[in-house]
Coordinates of C-alpha atoms in Angstrom, one line a residue:
X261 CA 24.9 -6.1 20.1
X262 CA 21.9 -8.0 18.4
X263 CA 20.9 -7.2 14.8
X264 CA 19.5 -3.6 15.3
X265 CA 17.5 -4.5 11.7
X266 CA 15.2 -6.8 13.2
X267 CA 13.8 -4.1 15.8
X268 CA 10.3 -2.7 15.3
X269 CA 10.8 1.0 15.4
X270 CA 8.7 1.3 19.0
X271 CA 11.9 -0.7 20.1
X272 CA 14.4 1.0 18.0
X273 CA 13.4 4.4 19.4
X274 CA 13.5 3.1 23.4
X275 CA 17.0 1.9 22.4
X276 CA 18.0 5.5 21.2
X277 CA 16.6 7.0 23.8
X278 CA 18.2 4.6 26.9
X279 CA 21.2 5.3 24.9
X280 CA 21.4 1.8 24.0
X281 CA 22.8 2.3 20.7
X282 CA 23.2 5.2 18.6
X283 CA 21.3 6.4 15.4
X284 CA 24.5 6.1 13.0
X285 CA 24.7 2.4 14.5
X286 CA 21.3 1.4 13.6
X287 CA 21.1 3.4 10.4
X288 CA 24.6 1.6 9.5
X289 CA 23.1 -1.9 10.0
X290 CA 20.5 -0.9 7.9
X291 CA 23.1 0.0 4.7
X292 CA 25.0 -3.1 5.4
X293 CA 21.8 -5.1 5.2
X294 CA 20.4 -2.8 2.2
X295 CA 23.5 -4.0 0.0
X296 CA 23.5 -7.7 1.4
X297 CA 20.0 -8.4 -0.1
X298 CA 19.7 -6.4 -3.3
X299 CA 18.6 -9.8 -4.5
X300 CA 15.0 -8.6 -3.6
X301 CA 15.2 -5.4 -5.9
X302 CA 13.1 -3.5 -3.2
X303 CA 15.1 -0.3 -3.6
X304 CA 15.5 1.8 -7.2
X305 CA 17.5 4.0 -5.4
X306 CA 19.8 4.0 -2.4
X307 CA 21.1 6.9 -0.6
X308 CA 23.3 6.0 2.3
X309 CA 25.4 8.7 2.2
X310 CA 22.2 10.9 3.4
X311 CA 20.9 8.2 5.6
X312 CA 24.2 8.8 7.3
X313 CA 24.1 12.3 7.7
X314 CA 21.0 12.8 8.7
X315 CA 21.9 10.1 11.3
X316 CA 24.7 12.0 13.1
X317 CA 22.3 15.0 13.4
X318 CA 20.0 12.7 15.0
X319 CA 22.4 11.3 17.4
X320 CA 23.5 15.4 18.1
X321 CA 19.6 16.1 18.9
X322 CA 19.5 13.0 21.6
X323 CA 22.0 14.2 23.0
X324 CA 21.1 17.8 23.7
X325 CA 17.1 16.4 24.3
X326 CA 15.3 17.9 21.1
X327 CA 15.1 14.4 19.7
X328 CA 11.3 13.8 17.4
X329 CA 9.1 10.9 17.1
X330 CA 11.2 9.3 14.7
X331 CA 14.4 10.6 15.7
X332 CA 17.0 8.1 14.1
X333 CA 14.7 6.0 12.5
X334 CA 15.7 4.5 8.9
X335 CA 12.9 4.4 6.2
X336 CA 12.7 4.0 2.8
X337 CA 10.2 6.1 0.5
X338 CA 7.8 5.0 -2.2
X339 CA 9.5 6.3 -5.3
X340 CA 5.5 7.9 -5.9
X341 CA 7.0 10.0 -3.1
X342 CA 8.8 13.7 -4.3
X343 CA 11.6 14.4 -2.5
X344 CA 13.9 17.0 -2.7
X345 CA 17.5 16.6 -4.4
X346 CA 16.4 13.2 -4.6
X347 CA 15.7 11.3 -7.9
X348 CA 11.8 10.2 -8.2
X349 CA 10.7 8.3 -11.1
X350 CA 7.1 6.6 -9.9
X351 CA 9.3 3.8 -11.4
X352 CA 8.4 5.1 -14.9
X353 CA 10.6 5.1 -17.8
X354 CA 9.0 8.9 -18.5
X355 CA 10.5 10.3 -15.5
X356 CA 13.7 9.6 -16.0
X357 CA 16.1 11.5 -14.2
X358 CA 13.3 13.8 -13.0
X359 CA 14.7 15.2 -9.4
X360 CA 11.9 17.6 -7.2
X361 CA 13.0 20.6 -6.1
X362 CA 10.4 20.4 -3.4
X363 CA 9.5 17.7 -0.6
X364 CA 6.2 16.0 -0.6
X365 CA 4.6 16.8 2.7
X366 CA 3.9 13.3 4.2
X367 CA 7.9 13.2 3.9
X368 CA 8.8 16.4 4.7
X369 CA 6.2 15.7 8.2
X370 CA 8.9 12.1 8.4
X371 CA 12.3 14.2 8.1
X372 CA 10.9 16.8 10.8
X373 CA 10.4 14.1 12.8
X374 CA 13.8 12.8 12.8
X375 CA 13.5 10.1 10.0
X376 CA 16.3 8.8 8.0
X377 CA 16.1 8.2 4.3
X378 CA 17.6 5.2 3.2
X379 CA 16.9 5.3 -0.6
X380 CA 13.6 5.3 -3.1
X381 CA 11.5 1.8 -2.9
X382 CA 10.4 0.2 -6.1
X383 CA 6.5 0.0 -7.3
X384 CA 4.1 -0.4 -10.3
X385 CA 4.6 2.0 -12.8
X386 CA 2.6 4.9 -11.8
X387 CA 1.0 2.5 -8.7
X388 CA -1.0 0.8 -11.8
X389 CA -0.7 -2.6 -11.0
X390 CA -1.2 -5.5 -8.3
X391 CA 2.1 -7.2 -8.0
X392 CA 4.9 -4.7 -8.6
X393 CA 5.9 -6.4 -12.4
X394 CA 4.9 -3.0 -14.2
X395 CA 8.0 -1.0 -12.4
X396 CA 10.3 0.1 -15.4
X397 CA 13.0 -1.6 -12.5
X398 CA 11.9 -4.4 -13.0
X399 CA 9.9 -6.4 -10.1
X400 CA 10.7 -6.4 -6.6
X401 CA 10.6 -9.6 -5.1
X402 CA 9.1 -11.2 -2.2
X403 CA 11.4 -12.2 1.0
X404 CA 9.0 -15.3 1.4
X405 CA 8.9 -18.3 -0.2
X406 CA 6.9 -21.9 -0.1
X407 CA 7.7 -24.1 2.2
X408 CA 6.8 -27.1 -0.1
X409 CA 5.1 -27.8 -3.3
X410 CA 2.0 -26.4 -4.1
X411 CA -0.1 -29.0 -6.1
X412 CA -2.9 -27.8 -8.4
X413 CA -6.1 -28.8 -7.8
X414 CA -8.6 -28.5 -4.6
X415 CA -9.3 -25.4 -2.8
X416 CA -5.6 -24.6 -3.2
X417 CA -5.3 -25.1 -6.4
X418 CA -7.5 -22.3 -7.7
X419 CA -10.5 -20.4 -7.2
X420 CA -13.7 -18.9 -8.7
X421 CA -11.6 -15.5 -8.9
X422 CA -8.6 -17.0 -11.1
X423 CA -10.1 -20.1 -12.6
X424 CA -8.0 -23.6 -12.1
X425 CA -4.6 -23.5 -11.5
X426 CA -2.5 -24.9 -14.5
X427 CA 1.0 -25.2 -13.0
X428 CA 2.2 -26.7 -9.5
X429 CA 4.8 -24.2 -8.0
X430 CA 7.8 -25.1 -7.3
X431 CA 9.4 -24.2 -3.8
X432 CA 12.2 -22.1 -5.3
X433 CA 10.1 -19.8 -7.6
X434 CA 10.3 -16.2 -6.9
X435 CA 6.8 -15.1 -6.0
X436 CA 5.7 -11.0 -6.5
X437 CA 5.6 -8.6 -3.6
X438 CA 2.5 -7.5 -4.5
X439 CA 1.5 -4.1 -5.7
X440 CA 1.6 -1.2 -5.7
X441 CA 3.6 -0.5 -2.9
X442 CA 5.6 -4.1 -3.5
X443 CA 9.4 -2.8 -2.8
X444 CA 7.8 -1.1 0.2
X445 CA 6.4 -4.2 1.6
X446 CA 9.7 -6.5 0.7
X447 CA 11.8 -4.0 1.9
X448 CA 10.2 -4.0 5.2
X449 CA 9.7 -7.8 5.7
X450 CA 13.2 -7.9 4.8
X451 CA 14.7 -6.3 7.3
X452 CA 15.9 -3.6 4.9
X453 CA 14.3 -0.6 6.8
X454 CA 12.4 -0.2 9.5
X455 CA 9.1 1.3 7.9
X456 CA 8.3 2.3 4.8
X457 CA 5.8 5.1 3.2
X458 CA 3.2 3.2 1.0
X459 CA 0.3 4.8 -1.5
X460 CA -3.1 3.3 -1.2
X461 CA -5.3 3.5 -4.8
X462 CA -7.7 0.1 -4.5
X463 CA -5.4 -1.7 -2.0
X464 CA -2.0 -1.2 -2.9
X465 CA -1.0 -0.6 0.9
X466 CA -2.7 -3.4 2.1
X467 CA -2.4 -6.1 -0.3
X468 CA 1.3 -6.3 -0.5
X469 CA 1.0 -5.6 3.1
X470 CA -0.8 -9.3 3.4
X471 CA 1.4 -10.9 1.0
X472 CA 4.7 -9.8 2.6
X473 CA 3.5 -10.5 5.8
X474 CA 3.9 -6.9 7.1
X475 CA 1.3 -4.6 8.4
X476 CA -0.2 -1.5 6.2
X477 CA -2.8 0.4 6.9
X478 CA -4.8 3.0 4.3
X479 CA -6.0 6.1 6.7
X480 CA -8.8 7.9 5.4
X481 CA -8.9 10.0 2.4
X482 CA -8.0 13.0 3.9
X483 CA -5.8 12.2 6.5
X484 CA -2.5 12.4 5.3
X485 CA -1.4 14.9 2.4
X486 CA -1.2 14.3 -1.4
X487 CA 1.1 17.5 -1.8
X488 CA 4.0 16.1 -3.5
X489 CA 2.6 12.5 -4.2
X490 CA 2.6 12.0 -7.9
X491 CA -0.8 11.2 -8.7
X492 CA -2.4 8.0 -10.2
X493 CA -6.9 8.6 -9.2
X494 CA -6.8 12.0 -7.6
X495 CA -10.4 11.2 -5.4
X496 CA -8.6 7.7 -4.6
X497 CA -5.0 8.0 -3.9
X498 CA -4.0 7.8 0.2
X499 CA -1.2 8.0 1.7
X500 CA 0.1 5.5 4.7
X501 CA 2.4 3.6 6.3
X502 CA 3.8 -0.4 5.9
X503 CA 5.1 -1.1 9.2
X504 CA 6.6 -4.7 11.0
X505 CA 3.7 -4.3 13.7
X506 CA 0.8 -2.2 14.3
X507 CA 2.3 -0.6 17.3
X508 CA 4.7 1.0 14.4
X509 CA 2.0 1.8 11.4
X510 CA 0.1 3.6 14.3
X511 CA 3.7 5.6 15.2
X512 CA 4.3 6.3 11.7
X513 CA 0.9 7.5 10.8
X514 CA 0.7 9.2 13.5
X515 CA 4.0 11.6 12.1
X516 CA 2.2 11.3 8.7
X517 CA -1.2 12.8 9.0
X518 CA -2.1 16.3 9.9
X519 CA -3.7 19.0 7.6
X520 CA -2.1 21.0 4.7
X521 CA -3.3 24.0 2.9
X522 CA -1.2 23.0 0.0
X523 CA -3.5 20.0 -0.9
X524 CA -7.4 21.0 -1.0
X525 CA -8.7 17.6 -0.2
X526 CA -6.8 17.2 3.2
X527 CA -9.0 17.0 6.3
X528 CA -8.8 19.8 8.7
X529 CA -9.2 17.1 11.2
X530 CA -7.3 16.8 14.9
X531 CA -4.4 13.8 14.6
X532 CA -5.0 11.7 17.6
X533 CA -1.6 9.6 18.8
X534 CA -2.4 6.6 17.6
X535 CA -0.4 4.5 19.6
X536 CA -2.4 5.4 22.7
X537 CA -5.3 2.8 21.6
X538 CA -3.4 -0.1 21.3
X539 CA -3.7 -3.0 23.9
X540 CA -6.8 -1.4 24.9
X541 CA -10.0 -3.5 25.3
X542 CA -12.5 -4.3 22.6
X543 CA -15.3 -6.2 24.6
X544 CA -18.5 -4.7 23.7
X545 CA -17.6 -3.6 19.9
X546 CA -19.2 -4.9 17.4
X547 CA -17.4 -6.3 14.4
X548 CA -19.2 -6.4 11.2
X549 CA -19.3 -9.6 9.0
X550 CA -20.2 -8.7 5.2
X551 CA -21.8 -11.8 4.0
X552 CA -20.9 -10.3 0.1
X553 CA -17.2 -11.2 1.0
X554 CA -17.3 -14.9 1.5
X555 CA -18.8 -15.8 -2.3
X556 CA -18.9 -19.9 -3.8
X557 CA -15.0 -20.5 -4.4
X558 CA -13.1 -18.2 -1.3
X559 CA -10.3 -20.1 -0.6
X560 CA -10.7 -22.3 2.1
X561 CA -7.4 -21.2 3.9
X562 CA -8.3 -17.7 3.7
X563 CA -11.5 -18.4 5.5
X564 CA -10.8 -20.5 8.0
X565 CA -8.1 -18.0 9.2
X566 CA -11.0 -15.3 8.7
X567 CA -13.0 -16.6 11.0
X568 CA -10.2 -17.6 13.7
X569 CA -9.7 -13.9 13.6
X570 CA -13.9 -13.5 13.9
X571 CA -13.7 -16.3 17.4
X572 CA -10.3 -14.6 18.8
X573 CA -12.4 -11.1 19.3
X574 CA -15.0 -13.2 20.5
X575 CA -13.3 -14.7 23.0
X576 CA -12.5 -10.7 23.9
X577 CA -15.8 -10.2 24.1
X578 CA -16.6 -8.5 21.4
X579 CA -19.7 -8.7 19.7
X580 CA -20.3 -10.3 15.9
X581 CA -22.9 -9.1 14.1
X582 CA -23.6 -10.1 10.3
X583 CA -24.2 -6.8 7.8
X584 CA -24.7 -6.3 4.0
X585 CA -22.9 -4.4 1.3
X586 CA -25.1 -5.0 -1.7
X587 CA -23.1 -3.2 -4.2
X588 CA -19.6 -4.5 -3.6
X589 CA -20.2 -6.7 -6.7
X590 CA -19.7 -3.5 -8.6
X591 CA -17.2 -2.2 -6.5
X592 CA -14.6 -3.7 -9.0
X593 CA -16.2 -2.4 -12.2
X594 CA -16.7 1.0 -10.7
X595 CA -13.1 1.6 -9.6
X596 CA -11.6 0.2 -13.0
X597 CA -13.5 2.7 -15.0
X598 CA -12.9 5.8 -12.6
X599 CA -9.5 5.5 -11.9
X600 CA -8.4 4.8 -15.1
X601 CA -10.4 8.1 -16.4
X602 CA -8.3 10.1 -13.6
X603 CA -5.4 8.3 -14.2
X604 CA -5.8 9.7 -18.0
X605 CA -6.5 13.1 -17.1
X606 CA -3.2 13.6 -14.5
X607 CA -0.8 11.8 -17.4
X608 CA -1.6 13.7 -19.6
X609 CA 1.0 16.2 -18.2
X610 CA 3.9 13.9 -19.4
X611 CA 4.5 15.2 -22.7
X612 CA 8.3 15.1 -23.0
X613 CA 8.5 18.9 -22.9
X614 CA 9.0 19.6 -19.2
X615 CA 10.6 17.3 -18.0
X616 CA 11.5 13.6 -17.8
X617 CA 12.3 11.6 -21.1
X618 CA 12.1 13.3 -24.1
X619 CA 11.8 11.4 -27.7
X620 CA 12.6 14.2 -30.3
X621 CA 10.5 13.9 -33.8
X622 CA 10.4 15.9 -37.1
X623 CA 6.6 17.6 -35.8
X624 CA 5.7 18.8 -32.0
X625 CA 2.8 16.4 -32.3
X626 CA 5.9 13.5 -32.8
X627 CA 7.4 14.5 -29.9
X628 CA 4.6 13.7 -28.1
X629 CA 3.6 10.8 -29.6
X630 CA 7.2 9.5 -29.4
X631 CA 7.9 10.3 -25.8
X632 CA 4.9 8.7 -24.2
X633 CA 4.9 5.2 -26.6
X634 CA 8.0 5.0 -25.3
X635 CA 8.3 6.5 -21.8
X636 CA 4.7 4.5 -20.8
X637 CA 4.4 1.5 -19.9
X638 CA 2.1 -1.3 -21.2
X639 CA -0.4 -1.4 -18.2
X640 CA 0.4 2.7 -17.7
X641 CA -0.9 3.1 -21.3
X642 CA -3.9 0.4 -20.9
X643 CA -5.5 2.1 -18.7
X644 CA -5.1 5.7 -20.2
X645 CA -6.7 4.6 -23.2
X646 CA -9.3 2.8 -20.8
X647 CA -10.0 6.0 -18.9
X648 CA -9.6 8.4 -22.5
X649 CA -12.3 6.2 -24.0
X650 CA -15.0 5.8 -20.4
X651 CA -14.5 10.0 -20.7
X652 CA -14.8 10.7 -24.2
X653 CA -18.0 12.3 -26.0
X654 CA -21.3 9.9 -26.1
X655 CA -19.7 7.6 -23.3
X656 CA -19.0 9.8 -20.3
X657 CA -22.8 9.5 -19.3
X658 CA -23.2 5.6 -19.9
X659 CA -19.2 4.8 -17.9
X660 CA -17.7 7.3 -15.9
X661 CA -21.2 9.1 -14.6
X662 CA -22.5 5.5 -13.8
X663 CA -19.3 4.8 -12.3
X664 CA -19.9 7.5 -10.0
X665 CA -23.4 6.7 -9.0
X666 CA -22.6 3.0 -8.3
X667 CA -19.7 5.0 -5.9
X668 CA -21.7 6.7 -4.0
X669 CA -24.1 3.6 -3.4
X670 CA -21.1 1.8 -2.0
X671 CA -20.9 4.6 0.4
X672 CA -24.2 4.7 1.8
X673 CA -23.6 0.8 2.0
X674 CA -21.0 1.1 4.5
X675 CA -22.6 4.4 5.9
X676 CA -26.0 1.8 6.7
X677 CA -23.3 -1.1 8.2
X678 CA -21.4 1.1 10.5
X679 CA -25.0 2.5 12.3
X680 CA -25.3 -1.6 13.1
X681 CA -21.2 -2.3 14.0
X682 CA -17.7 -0.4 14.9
X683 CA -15.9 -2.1 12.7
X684 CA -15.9 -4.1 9.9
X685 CA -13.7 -7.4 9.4
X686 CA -12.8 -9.3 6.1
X687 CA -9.5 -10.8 4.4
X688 CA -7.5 -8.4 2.3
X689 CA -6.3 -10.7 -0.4
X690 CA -8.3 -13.9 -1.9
X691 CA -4.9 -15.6 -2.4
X692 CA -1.5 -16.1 -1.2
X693 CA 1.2 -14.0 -3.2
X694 CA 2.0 -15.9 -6.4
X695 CA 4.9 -16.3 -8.9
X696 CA 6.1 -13.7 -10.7
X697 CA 5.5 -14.0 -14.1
X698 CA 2.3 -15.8 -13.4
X699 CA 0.7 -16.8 -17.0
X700 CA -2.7 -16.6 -16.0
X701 CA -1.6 -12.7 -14.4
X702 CA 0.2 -12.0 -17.3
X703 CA -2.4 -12.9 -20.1
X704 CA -5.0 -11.6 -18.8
X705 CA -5.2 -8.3 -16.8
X706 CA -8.4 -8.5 -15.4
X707 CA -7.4 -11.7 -13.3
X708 CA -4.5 -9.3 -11.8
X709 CA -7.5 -7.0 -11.1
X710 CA -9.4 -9.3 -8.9
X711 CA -6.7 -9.5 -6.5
X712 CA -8.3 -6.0 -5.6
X713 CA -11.9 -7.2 -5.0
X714 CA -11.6 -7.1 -1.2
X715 CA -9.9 -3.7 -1.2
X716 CA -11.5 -1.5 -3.5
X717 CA -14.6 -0.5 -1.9
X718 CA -12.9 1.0 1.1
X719 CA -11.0 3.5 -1.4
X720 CA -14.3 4.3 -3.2
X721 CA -15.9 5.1 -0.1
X722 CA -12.9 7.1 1.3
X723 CA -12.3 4.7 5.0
X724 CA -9.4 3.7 6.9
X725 CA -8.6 -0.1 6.3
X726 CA -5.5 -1.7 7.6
X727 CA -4.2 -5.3 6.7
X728 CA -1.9 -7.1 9.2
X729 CA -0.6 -10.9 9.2
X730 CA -2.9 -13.4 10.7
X731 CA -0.9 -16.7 9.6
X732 CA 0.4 -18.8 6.6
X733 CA -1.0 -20.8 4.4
X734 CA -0.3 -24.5 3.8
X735 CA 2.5 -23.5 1.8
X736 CA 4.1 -21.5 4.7
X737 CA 3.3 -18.1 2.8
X738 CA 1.7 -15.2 4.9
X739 CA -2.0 -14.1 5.1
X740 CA -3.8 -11.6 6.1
X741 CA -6.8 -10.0 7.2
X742 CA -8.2 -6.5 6.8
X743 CA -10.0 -4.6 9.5
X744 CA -12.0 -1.5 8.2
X745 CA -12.9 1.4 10.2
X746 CA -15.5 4.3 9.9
X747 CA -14.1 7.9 8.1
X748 CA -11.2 9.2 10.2
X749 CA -11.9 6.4 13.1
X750 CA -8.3 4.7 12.4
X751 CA -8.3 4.5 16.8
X752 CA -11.2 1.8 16.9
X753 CA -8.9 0.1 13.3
X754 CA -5.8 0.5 15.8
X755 CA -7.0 -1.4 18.8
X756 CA -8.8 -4.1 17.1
X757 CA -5.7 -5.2 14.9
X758 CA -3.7 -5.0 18.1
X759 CA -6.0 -7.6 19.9
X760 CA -5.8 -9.7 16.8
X761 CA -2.1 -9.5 16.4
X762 CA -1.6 -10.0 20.2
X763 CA -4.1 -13.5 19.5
X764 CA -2.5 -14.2 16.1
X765 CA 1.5 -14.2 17.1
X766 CA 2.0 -14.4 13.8
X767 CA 6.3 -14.7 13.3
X768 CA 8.1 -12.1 11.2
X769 CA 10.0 -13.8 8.8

């Protein structure tokens, strides 16, 4: 038998259902290849003992015909995921120990499906970051590395985002997974499960998505359930999938989305089967070019594998049209005042009373004081003083009101493009992943936020965007392109990525 791990799930479920193999056979080579690579740290948590167990009752329901969608099909969850009887941290030091006594519903929708959980993936602290090196885990690492040395200098070497590069990489550095949802990317470019739930805040499905070289798509706000997602930007935060393909991020998101009462912003919207749209033809569409996304200093590699993607629909006959965002310059500036101000607002619950870590003191007010300067990260704590300050007396009017404004003009951006095009195409990351520990990351943050420039709008604005491979750089490291879709229109997203991946054959690793 061949290594059941490097199966999509579309062919891990025909397998299950021919009888093929079993479900404790494939969720088996999953643990053996969970503990063989721990080197990536992609998992906080294991549970295989579970995994196994709800295996066998898999393998019982195939055999009496009551098998789901996802019958026997190992994932791992985003430790932003609750899940009950099941440690959940959001990778945070403040949560230690802190085990639901409830399921989130975007899980609890996976387990009635027949899904097998294989352990807790690792993330930034509270999804606050862009390369998975705020987890309180540590980072999770990516499964790709350079092919060969990476000299400084030219359109390689740096860009207008990050300034010049400083520091040739060498091939064996360990590079970031990206972030937030890094350990779920890894994890799934590593063979390590076969999909893996993801949280998408500015891009953090997507962009580890592209530097992974996995596929990730963020469905529209609305679409899938917060209920049981521990919340970083309440109006941002989305659900979704990291997949090996697009045929299975439109399988999983199909057994993700679906209304819930229990979460007031969920869209009371019918869940199409999302599978149905791949392979199917895209001449006549128009695909949206923004010219705001190509500025002085894009990498050259990222946009000449941009537009290969723009001539291989094209050639399918579909129809390029060029359209403006205007305000995506502020779409950075924007999102960095009001997620941080919602990101204060839903930590403040973290007090060391409740639950999670608690730092005693001589008063109540050193309890508090204790437990969060301890529990909270440095980034986690940045940006709650950030969001304290953009919502405090004299400065909510001139920040976060102004924030919102500029928000809703990045709407009615997109709302103007999509009456000229179907779809709108753009690259998801403007670089390649880089090293962890990255200097110019590390000193100062607001580089780490530009890795979100291509990203952000589409949360602001609340539309499906999905990021799959489209090749690798010089430097043999994977790349990616983003395809973004009008509100709760993740079909048309669906069958263009599947014409681009068809004309792409990019390689899992």
């Amino acid at each position: 038998m061949s290594d059941l791990t490097k199966l999509t799930i579309a062919e891990t479920r025909d397998g299950l259902k021919k009888r093929d193999f079993t479900a404790t056979e494939v969720v088996s080579a999953y643990i053996k290849a969970m503990e063989s690579n721990r080197q990536y740290n992609a998992y906080v948590l294991e549970t295989p003992e579970i995994a196994l167990e709800q295996a066998k009752a898999s393998d019982r329901r195939y055999a009496d015909g009551t098998n789901g969608a996802l019958e026997g099909i190992p994932l791992g969850i985003k430790d932003l995921f609750c899940t009950k009887g099941i440690r959940t941290t959001a990778c945070s030091h403040i949560l230690d120990g802190f085990v639901p006594q409830y399921e989130s519903t975007v899980t609890g929708k996976l387990l009635s499906a027949g899904a097998a959980v294989l352990g807790k993936l690792n993330m930034d602290e509270f999804a606050m970051g862009g390369s998975n090196e705020t987890s309180y885990y540590g980072p999770a690492v990516n499964p790709w590395s350079k092919n060969e040395k990476l000299v400084a200098g030219g359109s390689s070497g740096g860009s207008a985002y990050y300034g010049p590069a400083v520091n040739p990489w060498s091939k064996n550095e360990k590079l970031v997974a990206g972030g937030s949802s890094g350990g779920s990317a890894a994890a799934v470019a590593a063979n390590i499960c076969a999909g893996a739930t993801g949280t998408d805040t500015g891009g953090s499905i997507r962009q580890p998505s592209a530097f992974c070289g996995v596929t990730g798509i963020k469905p529209t706000y609305g679409r899938c359930s917060r209920y049981g997602i521990i919340a970083f930007a309440s109006s941002l935060d989305q659900a979704g999938p990291i997949a090996k393909d697009v045929r299975d991020a439109a399988i999983m998101l199909t057994a993700m989305s679906g209304y819930d009462a229990k979460d007031s912003t969920s869209a009371d919207v019918a869940v199409p089967d999302f599978e149905s749209f791949l392979g199917q033809d895209v001449r006549g569409l128009k695909i949206g070019i923004p010219a705001e996304y190509r500025p002085d200093g894009l990498n050259a590699e990222i946009a000449a594998y941009w537009d290969k993607g723009i001539e291989m629909l094209k050639a399918r006959g579909a129809e390029i049209v060029d359209i403006s965002l205007p305000h995506t310059k502020y779409a950075l500036a924007a999102y960095y005042i009001i997620a941080p101000a919602e990101a204060s607002s839903n930590l403040a619950r973290y007090d060391g009373i409740r639950y999670g870590l608690r730092v005693p003191g001589q008063h109540l007010d050193d309890l508090y004081i204790n437990t969060r300067t301890e529990g909270f990260g440095a980034e986690v704590k940045r940006r709650i003083m950030i969001g304290t300050y953009v919502l405090s007396a004299g400065y909510y009017d001139a920040y976060y009101l102004k924030a919102q404004k500029v928000r809703q003009l990045i709407r009615r951006d997109f709302i103007r493009a999509f009456e000229k095009c179907d779809a709108i195409l753009t690259p998801t990351a403007p670089t390649a992943a880089f090293p962890i520990g990255d200097k110019s990351m590390q000193e100062n943050p607001i580089n780490m936020y530009l890795n979100d420039v291509f990203t952000v709008s589409v949360n602001l604005a609340g539309l499906p965007g999905l990021s799959l491979p489209i090749g690798l750089s010089a430097a043999g490291l994977p790349l990616g392109l983003q395809v973004i879709g009008r509100a709760f229109d993740e079909a048309t997203v669906f069958k263009i990525a599947s014409a681009l991946e068809a004309d792409a054959k990019f390689v899992r690793k």
